[in-house]
Coordinates of C-alpha atoms in Angstrom, one line a residue:
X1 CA 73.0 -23.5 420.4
X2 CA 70.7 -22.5 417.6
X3 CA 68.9 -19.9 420.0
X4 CA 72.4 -18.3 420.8
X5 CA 73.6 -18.1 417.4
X6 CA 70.0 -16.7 416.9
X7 CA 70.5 -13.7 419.0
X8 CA 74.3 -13.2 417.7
X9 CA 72.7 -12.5 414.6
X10 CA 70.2 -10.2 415.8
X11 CA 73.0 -8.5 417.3
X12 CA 75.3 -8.0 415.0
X13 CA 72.5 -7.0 412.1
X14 CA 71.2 -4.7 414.3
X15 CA 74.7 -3.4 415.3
X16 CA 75.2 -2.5 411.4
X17 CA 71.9 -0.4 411.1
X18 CA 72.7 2.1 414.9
X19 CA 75.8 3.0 413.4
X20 CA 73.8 4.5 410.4
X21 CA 70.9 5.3 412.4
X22 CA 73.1 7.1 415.5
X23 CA 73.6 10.6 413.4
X24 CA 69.9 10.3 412.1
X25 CA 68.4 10.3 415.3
X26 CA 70.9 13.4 416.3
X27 CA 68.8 15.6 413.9
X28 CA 65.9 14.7 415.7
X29 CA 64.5 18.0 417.4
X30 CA 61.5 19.3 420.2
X31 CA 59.3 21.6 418.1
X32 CA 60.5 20.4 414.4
X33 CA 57.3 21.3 412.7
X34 CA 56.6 24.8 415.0
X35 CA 57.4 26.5 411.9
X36 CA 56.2 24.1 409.0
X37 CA 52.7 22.7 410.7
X38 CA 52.5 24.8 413.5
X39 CA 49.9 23.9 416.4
X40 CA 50.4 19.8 415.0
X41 CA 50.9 18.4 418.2
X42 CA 47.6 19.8 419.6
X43 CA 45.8 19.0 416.4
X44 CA 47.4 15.2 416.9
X45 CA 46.1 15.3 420.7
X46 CA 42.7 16.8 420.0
X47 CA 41.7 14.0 417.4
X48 CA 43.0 11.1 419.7
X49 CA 41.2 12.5 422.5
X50 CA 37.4 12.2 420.9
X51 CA 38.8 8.6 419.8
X52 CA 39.7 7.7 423.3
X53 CA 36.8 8.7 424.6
X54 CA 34.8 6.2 422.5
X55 CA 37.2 3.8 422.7
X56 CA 38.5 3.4 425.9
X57 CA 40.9 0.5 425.1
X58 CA 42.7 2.3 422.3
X59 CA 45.2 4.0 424.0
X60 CA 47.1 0.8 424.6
X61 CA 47.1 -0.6 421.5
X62 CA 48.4 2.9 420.2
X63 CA 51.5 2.6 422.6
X64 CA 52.1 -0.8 421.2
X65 CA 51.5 -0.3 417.9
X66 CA 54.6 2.7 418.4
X67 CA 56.7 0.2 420.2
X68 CA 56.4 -3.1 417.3
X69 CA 56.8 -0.2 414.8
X70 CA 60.4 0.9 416.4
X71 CA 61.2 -2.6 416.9
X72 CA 60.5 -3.9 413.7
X73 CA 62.8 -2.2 411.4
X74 CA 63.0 1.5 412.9
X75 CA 60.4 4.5 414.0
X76 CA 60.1 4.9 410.5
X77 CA 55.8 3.6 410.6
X78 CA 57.0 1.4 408.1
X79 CA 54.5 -1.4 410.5
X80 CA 51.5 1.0 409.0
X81 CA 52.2 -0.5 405.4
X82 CA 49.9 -3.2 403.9
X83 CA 50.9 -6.0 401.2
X84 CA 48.8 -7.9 399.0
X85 CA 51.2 -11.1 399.3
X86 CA 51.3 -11.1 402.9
X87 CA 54.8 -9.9 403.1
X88 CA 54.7 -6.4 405.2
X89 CA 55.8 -6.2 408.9
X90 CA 52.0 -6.1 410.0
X91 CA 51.8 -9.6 408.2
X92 CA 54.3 -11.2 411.0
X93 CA 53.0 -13.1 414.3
X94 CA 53.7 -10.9 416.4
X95 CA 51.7 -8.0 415.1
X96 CA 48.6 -10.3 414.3
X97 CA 47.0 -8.7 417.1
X98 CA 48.3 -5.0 417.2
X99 CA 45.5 -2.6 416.6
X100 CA 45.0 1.3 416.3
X101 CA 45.8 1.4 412.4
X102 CA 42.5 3.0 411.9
X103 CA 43.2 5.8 414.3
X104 CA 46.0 7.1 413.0
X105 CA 45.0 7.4 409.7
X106 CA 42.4 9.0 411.1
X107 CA 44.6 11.5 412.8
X108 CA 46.7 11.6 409.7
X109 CA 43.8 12.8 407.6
X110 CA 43.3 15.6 410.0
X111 CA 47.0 16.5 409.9
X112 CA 46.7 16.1 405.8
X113 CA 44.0 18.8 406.0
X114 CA 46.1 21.5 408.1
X115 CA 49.5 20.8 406.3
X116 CA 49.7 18.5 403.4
X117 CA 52.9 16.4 403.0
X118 CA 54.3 18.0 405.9
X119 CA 54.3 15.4 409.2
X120 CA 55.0 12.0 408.7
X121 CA 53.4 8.9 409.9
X122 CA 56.4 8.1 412.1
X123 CA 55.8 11.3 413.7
X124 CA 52.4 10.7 414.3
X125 CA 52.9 7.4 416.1
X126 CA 55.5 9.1 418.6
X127 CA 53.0 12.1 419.5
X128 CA 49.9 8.8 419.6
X129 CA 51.5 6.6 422.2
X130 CA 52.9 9.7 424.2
X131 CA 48.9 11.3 424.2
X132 CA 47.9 7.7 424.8
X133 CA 50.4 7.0 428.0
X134 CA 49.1 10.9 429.4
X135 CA 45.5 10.1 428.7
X136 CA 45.2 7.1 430.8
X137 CA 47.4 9.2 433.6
X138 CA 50.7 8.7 433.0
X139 CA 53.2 11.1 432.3
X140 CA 53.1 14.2 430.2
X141 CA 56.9 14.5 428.2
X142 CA 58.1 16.0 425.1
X143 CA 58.4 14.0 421.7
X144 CA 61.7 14.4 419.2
X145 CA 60.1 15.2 416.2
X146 CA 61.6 15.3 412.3
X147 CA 61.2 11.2 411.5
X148 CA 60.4 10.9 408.3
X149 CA 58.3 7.5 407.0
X150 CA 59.9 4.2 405.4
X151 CA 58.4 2.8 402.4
X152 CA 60.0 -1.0 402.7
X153 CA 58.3 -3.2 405.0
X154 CA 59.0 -6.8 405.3
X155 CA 57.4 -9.3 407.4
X156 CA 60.9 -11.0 408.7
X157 CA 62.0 -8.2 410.0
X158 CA 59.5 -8.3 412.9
X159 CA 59.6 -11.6 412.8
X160 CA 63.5 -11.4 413.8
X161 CA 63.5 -7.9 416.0
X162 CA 60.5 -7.9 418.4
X163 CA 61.4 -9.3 421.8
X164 CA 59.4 -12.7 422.6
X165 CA 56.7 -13.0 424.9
X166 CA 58.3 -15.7 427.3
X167 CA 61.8 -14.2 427.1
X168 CA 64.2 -14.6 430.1
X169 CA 65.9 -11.4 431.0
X170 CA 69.1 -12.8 429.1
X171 CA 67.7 -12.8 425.9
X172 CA 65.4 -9.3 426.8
X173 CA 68.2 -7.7 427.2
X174 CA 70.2 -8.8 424.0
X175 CA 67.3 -7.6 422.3
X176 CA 67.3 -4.2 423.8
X177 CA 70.5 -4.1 423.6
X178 CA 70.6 -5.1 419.6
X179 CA 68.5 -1.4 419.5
X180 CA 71.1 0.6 421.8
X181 CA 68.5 0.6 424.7
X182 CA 69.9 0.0 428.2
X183 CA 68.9 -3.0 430.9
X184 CA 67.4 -0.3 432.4
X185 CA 65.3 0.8 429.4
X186 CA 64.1 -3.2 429.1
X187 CA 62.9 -2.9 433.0
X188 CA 61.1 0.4 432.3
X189 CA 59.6 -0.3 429.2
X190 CA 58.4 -3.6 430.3
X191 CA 55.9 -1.3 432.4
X192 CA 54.0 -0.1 429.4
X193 CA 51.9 -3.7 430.2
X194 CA 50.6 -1.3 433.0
X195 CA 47.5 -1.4 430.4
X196 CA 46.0 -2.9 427.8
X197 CA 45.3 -7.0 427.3
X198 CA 47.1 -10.0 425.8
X199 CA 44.9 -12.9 423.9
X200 CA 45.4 -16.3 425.8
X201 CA 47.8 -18.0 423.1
X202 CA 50.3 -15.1 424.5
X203 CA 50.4 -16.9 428.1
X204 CA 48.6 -19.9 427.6
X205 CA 52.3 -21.9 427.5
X206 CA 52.6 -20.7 430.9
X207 CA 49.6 -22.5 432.1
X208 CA 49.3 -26.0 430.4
X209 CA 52.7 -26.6 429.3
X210 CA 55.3 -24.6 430.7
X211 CA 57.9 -26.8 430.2
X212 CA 56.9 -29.0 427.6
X213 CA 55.4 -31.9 429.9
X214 CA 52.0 -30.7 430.7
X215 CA 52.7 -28.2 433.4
X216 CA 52.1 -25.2 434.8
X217 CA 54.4 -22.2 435.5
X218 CA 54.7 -22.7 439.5
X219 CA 56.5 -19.1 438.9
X220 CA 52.7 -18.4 438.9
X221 CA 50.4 -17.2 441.9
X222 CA 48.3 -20.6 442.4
X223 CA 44.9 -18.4 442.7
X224 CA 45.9 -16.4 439.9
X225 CA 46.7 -18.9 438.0
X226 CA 43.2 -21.1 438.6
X227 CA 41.6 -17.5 437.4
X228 CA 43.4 -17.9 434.0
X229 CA 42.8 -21.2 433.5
X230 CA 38.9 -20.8 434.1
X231 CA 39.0 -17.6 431.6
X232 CA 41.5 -19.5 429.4
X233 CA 40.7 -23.0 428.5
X234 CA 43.1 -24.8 426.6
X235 CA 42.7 -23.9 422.8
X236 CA 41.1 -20.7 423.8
X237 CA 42.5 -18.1 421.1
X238 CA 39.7 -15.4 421.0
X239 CA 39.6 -14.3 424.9
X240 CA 41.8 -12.3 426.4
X241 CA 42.9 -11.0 429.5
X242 CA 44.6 -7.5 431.3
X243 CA 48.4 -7.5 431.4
X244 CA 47.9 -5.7 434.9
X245 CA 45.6 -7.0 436.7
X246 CA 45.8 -4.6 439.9
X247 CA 45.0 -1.2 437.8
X248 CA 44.8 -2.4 433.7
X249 CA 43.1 0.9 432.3
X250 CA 45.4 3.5 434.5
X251 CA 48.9 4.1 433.6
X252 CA 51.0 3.7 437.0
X253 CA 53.0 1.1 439.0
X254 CA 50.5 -1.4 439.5
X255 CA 52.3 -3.4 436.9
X256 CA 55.5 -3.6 439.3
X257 CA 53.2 -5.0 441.6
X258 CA 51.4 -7.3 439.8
X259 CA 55.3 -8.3 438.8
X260 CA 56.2 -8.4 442.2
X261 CA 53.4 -10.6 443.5
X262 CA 53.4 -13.1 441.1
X263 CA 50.9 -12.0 438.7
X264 CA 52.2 -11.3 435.9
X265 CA 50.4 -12.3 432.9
X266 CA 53.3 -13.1 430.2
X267 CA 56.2 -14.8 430.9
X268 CA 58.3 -11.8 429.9
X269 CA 57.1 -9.9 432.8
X270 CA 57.2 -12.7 435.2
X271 CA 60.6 -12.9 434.4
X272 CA 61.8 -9.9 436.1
X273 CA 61.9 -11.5 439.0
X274 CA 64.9 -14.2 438.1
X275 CA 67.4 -11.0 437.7
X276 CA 68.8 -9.4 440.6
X277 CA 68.9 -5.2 438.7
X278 CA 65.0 -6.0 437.4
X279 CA 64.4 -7.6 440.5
X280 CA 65.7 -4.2 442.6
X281 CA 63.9 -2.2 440.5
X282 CA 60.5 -3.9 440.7
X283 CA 60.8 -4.0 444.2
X284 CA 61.3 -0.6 445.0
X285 CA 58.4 0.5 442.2
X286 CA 55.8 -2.2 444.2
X287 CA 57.2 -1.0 447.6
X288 CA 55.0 2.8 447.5
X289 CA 52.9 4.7 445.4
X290 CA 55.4 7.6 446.1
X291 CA 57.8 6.3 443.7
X292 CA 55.4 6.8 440.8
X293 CA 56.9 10.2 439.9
X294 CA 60.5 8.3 439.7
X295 CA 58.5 5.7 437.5
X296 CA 57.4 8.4 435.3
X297 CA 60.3 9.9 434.8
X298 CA 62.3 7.2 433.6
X299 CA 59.5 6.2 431.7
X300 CA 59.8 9.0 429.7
X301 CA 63.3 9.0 428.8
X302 CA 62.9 5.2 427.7
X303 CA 60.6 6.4 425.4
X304 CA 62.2 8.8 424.3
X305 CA 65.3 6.7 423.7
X306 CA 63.0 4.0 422.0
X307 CA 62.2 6.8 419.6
X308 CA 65.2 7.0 418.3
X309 CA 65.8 3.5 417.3
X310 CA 66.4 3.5 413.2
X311 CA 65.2 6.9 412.8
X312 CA 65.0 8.2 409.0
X313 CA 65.6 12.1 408.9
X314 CA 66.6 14.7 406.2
X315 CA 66.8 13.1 402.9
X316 CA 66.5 10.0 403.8
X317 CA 62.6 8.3 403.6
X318 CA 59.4 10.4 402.6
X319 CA 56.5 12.2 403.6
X320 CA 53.3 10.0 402.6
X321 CA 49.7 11.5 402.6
X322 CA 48.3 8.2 403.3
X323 CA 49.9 6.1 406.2
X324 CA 49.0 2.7 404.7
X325 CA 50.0 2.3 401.4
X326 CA 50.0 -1.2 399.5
X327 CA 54.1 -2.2 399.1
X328 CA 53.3 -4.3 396.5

């Protein structure tokens, strides 16, 4: 009862802030700065190139850090704000172990450089995870530009918004939904675990106590599951472990069939199964390679939808020369 009444909340908060956020994201526009900062995409994609290529594991944790930032409060980069209390979005939980800060201040100083106080943070994110998903071969798509930065940042909010890691489809879906994003957009999105890793507390329920009595997920592949439990002792917080195991550094369908075969790393993922829409769709993505280019494409317009989530455009929100800024 307290988990339903939980997610009725979420909704009908979240409910409150589309209705504001709905014409924002309408002035959102391909090209925005081609007269204000012109060339800023290839600027953007040039600096996070020479990073990826000495840090090979950045381009996931830049595609996440894009995704807790929309989910948190909006695409507002309001995630990329510190607090001396311990009060900011990046303070919560769930972002304890998102990464790629340092990059895109990185990238921002270069952007500072060409056009001072003209692209926001926000912005930047979009164009990072989008250069990020291309870079380890996925698709190549447009971004909306015009967001403009948030300067509030509280640690509840991400506490309250980002989807769990061992969520049933149920309560995925009333969280997608609670950001206008489709069934559909859950399933496809859920795909960005194509790459990157996940520390062992993320799964580590899954394989000792699934249910609260000492057990293990027998949703799990046995031999998989022995494999995690080797890498993963109990207690274990520091290790981690690829959220694909088939293909983790290459952006393509392998998660489907890690999905499909029964290893999946988080219980979020594993749960795909138990529906019968995420079920279709993971089968026909695991069934052959020559469904990628579907993949891709709906990847991209769940992206692009996800970009949209809480936007700040116009007046509203500012234009920061430095991304992380103290709140308090």
């Amino acid at each position: 009862m307290a988990a339903s009444l939980s997610l009725l909340v979420l909704v009908v908060s979240a409910s409150a802030s589309l209705m504001l956020s709905t014409t924002a994201h309408a002035q959102l526009q391909y090209g925005y700065y081609n007269t204000s900062c012109p060339g800023v995409e290839d600027l953007v994609r040039e600096e996070l190139l020479a990073l990826f290529a000495a840090d090979m594991t950045l381009p996931a944790g830049l595609l996440r850090l894009h995704f807790h930032d929309c989910f948190g409060a909006g695409c507002d980069a309001t995630l990329l704000l510190k607090s001396h209390n311990g009060t900011a979005q990046r303070d919560a939980d769930p972002n304890s172990t998102v990464r790629g800060y340092e990059a895109i201040e990185a990238v921002k100083a270069k952007v500072e450089a060409a056009c001072p106080l003209v692209v926001s943070c926000a912005d930047i994110l979009a164009m990072a995870a989008r250069d990020a998903v291309n870079f380890t071969q996925g698709p190549a798509y447009q971004v909306e530009t015009g967001r403009r930065d948030g300067n509030v940042s509280r640690r509840e909010d991400a506490e309250r918004l980002l989807p769990p890691a061992d969520g049933n489809v149920t309560v995925l879906t009333q969280y997608f939904a609670a950001q206008n994003l489709t069934v559909k957009d859950m399933i496809v999105l859920s795909a960005a675990h194509t790459i990157g890793v996940a520390h062992c507390p993320s799964f580590s329920k899954r394989l000792y106590n699934n249910t609260g009595a000492g057990d293990q997920d027998p949703a799990m592949d046995p031999a998989y599951a022995k494999n995690l439990t080797a890498a993963c002792p109990a207690g274990n917080v520091a290790s981690v472990q690829p959220l694909d195991p088939v293909s983790p550094n290459r952006f393509d369908v392998g998660y489907y069939k890690s999905v499909y075969n029964r290893t999946a790393l988080l219980g979020s993922d594993a749960a795909l199964l138990d529906d019968s829409l995420s079920f279709a769709y993971v089968q026909l993505m695991s069934s052959n390679d020559s469904y990628l280019d579907t993949f891709f494409a709906d990847f991209a317009v769940s992206m692009i939808n996800m970009g949209r989530i809480g936007v700040r455009t116009g007046a509203d929100g500012e234009i920061r020369d430095t991304c992380a800024v103290y709140v308090d």
